[in-house]
Coordinates of C-alpha atoms and ligand atoms in Angstrom, one line a residue:
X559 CA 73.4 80.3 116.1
X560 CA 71.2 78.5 113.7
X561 CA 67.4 78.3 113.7
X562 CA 66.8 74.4 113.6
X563 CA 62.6 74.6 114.6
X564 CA 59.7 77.4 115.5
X565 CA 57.2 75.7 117.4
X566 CA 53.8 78.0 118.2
X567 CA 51.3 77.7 121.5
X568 CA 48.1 79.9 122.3
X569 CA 46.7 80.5 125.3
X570 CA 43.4 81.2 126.0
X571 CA 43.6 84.3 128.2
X572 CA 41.2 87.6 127.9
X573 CA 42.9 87.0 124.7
X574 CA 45.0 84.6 122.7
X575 CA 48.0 84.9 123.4
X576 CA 50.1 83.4 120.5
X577 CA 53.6 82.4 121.4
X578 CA 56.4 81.6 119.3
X579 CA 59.1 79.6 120.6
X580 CA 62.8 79.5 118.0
X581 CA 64.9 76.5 119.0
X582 CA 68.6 77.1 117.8
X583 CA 71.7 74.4 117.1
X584 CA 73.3 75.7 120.1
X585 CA 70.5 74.6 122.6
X586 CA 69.4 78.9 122.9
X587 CA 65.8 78.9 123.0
X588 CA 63.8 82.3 122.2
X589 CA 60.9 83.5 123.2
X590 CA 58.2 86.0 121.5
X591 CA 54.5 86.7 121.2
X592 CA 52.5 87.6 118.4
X593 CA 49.0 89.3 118.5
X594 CA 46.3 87.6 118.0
X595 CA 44.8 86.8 114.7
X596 CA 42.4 84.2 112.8
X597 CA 44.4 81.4 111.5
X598 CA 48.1 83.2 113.0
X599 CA 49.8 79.6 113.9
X600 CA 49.4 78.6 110.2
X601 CA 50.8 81.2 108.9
X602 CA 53.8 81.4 111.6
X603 CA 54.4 77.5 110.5
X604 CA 54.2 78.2 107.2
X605 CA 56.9 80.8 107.2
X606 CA 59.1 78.1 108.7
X607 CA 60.5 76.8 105.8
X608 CA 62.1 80.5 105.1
X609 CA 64.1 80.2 108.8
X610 CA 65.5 76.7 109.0
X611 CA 69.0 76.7 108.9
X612 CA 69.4 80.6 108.9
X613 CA 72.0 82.1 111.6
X614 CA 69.4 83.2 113.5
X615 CA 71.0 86.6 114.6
X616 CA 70.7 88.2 110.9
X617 CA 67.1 89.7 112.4
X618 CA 67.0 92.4 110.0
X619 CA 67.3 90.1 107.0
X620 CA 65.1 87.8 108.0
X621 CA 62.6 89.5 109.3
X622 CA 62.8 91.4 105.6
X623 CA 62.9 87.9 103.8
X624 CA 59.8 86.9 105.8
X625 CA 58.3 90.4 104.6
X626 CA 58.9 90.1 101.4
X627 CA 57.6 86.3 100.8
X628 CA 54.0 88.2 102.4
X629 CA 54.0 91.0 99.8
X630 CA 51.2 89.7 98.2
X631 CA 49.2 88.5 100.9
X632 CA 49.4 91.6 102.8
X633 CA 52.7 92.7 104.2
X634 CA 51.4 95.8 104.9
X635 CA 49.6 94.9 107.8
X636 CA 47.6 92.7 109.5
X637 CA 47.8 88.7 110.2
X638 CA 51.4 88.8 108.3
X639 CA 52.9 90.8 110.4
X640 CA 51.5 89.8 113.3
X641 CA 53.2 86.5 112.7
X642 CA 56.6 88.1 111.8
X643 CA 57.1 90.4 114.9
X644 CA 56.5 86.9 116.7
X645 CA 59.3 85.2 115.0
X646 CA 61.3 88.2 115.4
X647 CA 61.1 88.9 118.9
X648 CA 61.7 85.3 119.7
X649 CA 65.3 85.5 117.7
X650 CA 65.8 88.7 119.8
X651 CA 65.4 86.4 122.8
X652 CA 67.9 84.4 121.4
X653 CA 70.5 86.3 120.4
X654 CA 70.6 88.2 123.9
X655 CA 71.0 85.1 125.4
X656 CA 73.4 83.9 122.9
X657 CA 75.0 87.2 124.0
X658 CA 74.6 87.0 127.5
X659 CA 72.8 90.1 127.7
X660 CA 69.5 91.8 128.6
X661 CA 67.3 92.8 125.5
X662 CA 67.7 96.4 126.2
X663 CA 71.1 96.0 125.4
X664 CA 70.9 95.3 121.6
X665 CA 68.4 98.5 121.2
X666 CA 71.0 100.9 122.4
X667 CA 70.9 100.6 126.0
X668 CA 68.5 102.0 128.5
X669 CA 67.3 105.3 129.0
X670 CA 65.5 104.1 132.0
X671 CA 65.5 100.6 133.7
X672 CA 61.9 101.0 135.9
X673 CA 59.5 100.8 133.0
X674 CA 56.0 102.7 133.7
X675 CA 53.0 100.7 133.5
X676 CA 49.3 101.5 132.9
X677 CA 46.1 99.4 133.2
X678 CA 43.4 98.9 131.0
X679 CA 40.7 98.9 133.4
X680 CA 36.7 97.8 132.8
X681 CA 33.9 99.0 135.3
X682 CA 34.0 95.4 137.1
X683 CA 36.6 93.1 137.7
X684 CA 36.2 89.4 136.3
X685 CA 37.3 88.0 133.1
X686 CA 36.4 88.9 129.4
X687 CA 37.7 87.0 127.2
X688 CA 37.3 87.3 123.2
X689 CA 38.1 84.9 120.4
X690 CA 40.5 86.2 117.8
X691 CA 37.2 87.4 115.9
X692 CA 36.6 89.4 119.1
X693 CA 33.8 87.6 120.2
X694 CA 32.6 86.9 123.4
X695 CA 34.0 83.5 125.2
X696 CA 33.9 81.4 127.8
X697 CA 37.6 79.7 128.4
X698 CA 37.7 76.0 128.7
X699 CA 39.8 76.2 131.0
X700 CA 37.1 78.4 133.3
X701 CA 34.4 75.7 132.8
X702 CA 36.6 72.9 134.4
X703 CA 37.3 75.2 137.2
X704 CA 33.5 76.1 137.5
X705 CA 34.0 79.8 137.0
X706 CA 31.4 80.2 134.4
X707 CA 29.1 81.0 136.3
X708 CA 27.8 84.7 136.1
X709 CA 30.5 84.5 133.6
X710 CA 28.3 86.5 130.8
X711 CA 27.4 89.0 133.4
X712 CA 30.7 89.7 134.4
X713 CA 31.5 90.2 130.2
X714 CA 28.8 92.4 129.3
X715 CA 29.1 94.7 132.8
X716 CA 32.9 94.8 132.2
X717 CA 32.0 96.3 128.6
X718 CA 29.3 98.3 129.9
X719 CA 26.6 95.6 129.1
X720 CA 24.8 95.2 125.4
X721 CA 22.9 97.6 123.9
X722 CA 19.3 95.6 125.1
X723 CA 20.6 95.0 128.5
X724 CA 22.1 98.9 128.8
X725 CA 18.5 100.3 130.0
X726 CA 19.4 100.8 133.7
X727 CA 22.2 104.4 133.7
X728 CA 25.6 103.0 133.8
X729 CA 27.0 102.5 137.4
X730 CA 29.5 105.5 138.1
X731 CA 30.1 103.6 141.5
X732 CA 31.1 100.8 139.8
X733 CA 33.7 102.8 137.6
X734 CA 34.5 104.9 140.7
X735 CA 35.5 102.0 143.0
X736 CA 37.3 100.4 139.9
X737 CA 39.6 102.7 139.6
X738 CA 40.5 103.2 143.1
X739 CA 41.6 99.9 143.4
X740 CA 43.5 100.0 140.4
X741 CA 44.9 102.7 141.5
X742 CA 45.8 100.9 145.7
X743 CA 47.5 98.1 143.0
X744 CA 50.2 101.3 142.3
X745 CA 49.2 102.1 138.6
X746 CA 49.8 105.5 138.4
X747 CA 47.6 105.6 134.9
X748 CA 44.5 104.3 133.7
X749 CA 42.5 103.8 130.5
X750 CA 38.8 102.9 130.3
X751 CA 37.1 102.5 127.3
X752 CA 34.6 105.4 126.1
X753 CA 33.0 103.4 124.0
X754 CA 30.5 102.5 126.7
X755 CA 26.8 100.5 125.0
X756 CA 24.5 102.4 126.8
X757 CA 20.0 103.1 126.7
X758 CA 21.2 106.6 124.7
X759 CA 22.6 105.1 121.5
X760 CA 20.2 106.0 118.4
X761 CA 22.0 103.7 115.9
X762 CA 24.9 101.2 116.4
X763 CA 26.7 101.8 113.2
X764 CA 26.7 105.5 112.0
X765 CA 29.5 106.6 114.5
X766 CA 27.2 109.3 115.7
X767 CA 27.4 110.3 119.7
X768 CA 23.8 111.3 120.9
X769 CA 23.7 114.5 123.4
X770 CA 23.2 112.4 126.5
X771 CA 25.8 109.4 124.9
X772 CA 28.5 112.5 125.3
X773 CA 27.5 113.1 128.9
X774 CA 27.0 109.8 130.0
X775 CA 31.0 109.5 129.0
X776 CA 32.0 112.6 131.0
X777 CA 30.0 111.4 133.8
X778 CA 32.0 108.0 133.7
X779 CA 35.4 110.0 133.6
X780 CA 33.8 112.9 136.0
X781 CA 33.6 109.5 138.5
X782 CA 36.5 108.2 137.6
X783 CA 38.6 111.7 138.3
X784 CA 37.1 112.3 141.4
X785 CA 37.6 108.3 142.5
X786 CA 41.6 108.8 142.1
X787 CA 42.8 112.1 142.2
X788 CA 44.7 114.1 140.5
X789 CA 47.8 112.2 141.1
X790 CA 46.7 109.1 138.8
X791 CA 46.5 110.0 135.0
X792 CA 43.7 109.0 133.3
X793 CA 43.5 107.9 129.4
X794 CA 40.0 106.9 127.3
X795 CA 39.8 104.7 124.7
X796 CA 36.9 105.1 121.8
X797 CA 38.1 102.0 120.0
X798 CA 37.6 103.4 116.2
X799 CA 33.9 104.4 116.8
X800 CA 33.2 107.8 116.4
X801 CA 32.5 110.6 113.7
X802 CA 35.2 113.2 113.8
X803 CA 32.3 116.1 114.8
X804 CA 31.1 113.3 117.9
X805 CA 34.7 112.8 118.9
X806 CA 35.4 116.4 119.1
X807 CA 32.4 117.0 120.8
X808 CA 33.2 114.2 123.3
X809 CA 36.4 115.3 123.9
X810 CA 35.3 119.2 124.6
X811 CA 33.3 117.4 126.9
X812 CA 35.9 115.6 128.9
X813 CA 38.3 118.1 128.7
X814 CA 38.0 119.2 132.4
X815 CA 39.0 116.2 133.8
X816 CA 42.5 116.7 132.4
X817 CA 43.0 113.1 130.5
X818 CA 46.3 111.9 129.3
X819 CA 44.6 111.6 126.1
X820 CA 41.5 110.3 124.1
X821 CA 42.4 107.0 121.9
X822 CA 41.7 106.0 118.6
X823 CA 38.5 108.2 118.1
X824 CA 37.7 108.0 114.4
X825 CA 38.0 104.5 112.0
X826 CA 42.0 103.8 111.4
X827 CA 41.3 103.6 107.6
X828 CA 41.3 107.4 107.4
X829 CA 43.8 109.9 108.1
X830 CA 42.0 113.0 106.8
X831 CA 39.3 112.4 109.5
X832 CA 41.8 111.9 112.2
X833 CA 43.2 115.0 111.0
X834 CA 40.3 116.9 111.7
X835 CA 40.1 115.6 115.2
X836 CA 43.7 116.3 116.0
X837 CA 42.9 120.1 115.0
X838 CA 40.3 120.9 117.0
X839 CA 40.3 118.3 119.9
X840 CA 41.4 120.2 123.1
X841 CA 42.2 116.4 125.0
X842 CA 45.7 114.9 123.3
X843 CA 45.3 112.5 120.4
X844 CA 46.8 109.0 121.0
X845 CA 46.6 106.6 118.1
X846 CA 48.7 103.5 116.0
X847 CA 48.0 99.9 117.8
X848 CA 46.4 99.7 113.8
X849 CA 49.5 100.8 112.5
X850 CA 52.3 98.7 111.6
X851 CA 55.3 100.8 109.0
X852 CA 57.3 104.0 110.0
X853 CA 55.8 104.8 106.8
X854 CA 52.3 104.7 108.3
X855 CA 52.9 106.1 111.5
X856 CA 54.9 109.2 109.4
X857 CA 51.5 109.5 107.9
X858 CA 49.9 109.5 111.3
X859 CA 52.2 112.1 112.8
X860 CA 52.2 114.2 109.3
X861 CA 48.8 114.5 108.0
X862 CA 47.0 113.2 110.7
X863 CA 48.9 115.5 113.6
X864 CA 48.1 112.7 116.4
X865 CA 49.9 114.3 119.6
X866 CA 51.2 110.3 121.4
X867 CA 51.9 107.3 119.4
X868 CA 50.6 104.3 120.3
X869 CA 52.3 101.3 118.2
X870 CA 51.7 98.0 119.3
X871 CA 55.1 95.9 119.3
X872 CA 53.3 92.5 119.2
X873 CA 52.5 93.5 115.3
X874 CA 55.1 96.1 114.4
X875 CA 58.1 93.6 115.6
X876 CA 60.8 95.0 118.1
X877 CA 63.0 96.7 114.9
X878 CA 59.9 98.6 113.8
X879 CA 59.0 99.4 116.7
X880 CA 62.1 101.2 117.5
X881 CA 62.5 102.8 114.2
X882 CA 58.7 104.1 115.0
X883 CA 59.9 105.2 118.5
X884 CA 62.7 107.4 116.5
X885 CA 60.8 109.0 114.0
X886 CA 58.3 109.8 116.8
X887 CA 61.6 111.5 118.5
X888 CA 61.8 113.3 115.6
X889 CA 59.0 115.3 115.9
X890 CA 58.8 115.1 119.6
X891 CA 56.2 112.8 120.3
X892 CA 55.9 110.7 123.4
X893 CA 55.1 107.0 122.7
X894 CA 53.2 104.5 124.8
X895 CA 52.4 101.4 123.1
X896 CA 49.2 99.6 123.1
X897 CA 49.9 95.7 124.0
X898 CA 47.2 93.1 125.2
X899 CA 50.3 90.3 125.8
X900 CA 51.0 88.0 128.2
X901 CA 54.0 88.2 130.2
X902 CA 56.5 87.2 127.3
X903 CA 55.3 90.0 125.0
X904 CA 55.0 92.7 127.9
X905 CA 58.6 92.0 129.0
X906 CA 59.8 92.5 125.4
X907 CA 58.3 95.6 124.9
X908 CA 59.2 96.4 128.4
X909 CA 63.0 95.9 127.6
X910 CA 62.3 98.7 124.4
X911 CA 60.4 100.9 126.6
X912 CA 63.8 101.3 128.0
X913 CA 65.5 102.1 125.0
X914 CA 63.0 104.8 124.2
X915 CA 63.9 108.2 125.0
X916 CA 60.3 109.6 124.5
X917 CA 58.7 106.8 125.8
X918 CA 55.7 107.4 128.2
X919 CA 53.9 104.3 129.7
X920 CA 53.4 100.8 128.6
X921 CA 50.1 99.3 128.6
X922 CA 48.8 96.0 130.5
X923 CA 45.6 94.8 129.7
X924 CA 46.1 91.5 131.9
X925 CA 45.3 92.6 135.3
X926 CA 41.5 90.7 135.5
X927 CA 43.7 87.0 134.0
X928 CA 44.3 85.3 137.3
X929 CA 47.2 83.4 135.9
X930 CA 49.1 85.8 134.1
X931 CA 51.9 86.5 136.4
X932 CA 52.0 82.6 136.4
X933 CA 53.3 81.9 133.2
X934 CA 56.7 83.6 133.9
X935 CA 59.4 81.5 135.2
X936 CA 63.2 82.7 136.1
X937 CA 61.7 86.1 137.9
X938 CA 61.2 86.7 141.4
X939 CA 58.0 88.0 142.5
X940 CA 55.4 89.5 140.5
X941 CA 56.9 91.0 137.3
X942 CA 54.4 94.1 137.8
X943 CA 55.0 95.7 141.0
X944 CA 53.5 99.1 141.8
X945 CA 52.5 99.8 138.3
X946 CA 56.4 99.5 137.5
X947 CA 58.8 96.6 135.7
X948 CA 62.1 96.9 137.1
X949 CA 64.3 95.4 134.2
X950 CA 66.8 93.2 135.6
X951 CA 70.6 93.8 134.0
X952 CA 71.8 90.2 135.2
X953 CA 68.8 88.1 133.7
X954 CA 69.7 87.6 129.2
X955 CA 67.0 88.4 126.9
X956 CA 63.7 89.4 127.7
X957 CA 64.4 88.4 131.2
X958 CA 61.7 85.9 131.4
X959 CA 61.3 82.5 130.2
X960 CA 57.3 80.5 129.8
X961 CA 56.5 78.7 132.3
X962 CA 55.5 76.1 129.8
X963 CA 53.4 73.9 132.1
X964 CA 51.2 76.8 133.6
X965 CA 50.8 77.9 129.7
X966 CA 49.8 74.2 129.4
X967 CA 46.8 74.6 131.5
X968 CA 45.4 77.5 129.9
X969 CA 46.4 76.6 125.9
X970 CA 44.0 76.7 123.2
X971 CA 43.2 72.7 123.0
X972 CA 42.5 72.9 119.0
X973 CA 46.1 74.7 118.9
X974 CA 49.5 72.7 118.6
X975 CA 51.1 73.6 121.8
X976 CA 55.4 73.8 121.1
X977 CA 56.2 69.9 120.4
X978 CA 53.4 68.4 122.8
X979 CA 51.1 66.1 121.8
X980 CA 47.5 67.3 122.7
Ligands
MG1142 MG1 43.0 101.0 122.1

């Protein structure tokens, strides 16, 4: 099975989405998705050269070859690697078609076949969509369909509104009734972000949480508690922001409403101040959609004591990713991996979820993108159903394949889309 051409799309979503598409000598075509970077399809076509001609199921070896020709540009992390778990989930695709066989199959078989989902939820419904400098957007696909309109209020009340806009108290009601129907969808967990822009904040950049910024939060997960139960888990997300002291503080604070765990609370750059949050925070720890190495994440785990790692597989790469999952095993840690894809990268990570004996749920961030069950072809029905993917033993590979023409419709116009001319 020889690679014989990588073609790239993006599709302007809440996100891009970046998809990679491996064409082989045998007519198998693979499927993957990258996350989103600056300048991500250059890079992905100039790794090209390395793949031609390669038997495509060495993944290991190539995905090391590619690796090793980033060293120096930053293999460590970041836009490189992004573009290499792309690649490499894409020749996955492949060679479990090839094989005849779902993806599971290659990672050892499932531990479970209904993969748990959970919803990143923002107070409103309506579209945000960011550029891959995380920006604020409007599609241009949404301004031929004349759904701009209201389009900036629907971004800035689904963050919680800017800082000069945030004078009125932040709608609980609007979180509250959020969640329930998040909740009638069939998720049985939810994350909302606790980074909410709000009248309180004395300073946007010294990662310090005023008194009243603390209680706002609670209130917001007070609301959001009440609003579902306690039948429905509930995660918050802090996005990097906070001061070790203001994120244990925060987290004393929402400690009542018995979270599944507080996110990312301090800046990724430092363990020792994740460490200190990890020791004293009574709320679990969740971290790593920053991380990309087993290496790192044994640093995580080690120094930094997080309690539930989070690795995104859209920049680790499938391999990784499993060889995170393991040493997570090791010291008993569940994992529930951060991803922002579209349907091709969900239902890989989805078919590893199920090779993951300490895996807990998978994230889906798509839920406000009207077309995202749309771009899947080969399934019937909607993929997510009742907060669960049901993996499908007779359908190869990641079970899916792009509905090419819906993707089409949404793509990034100053993007090459596959072999198209646009
Ligand atoms: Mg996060």
């Amino acid at each position: 099975m020889k690679i014989s051409d990588i073609q790239t799309a993006v599709i302007e979503a809440n996100y891009d989405w970046t998809i990679v598409k491996v064409i082989t000598d045998e007519d198998i075509i693979g499927y993957g998705e990258c996350f989103f970077a600056p300048g991500l399809t250059k890079v992905i076509h100039e790794l090209k050269p390395l793949l031609i001609g390669e038997d495509g199921r060495d993944i290991d070896r190539l995905r090391l070859l590619m690796r090793e020709a980033g060293a120096t540009s930053g293999a460590g992390g970041g836009i490189i690697l992004h573009a290499i778990a792309g690649i490499e989930t894409a020749l996955w695709d492949a060679y479990a078609k090839w094989l005849d066989v779902p993806l599971f199959r290659l990672f050892g078989g499932a531990f479970r076949k209904r993969i748990r989902i959970y919803a990143d939820c923002h107070a409103s419904e309506g579209l945000a969509s960011l550029s891959s400098i995380c920006t604020p957007r409007i599609p241009w696909w949404m301004s031929r369909s004349g759904e701009t309109e209201n389009f900036y209020e629907i971004h800035f009340r689904a963050h919680g509104g800017l800082k000069e806009e945030a004078q009125e108290p932040v709608n609980l009601q609007a979180y509250a009734e959020r969640a329930k129907r998040v909740k009638e969808m069939g998720y049985t967990a939810l994350k909302f972000d606790a980074d909410i822009p709000n009248a309180y904040m004395r300073d946007e950049f010294n990662r310090c949480l005023d008194k009243l910024e603390v209680n706002l939060i609670a209130s917001v997960v007070e609301a959001v508690r009440k609003a579902v139960g306690d039948d429905v888990d509930i995660a918050i997300d802090c996005h990097w922001r906070f001061s070790p002291e203001s994120a244990i503080r925060l987290a004393e604070a929402v400690y009542p409403f018995n979270l599944l765990w507080l996110e990312d609370p301090t800046p990724p750059d430092s363990i020792d101040a994740l460490a200190q949050v990890t020791r004293r925070s009574p709320v679990p720890i969740a971290t790593g959609e920053n991380h990309y190495t087993r290496q790192q994440f044994y640093d995580l785990i080690v120094r930094g004591g997080i309690q539930i790692a989070a690795p995104d597989f859209q920049k680790t790469g499938l391999l990784e990713g499993k060889r995170i999952a393991d040493l997570a095993e090791t010291f008993v840690i569940p994992v529930a991996p951060h991803n922002i894809s579209s349907p091709i990268g969900t239902m890989a990570s989805a078919h590893l979820c199920a090779t993951i004996p300490n895996f807990l749920a998978l994230e889906h961030h798509g839920i406000d993108v009207p077309f995202w069950e749309e771009l899947a072809l080969g399934w019937d029905g909607p993929i997510i159903r009742d907060g669960y993917i049901e993996l499908d033993e007779e359908k190869p590979g990641i079970g899916i394949e792009l509905n090419e023409d819906a993707a089409y419709r949404y793509r990034r116009k100053d993007e090459p889309f596959f072999d198209r001319l646009v």
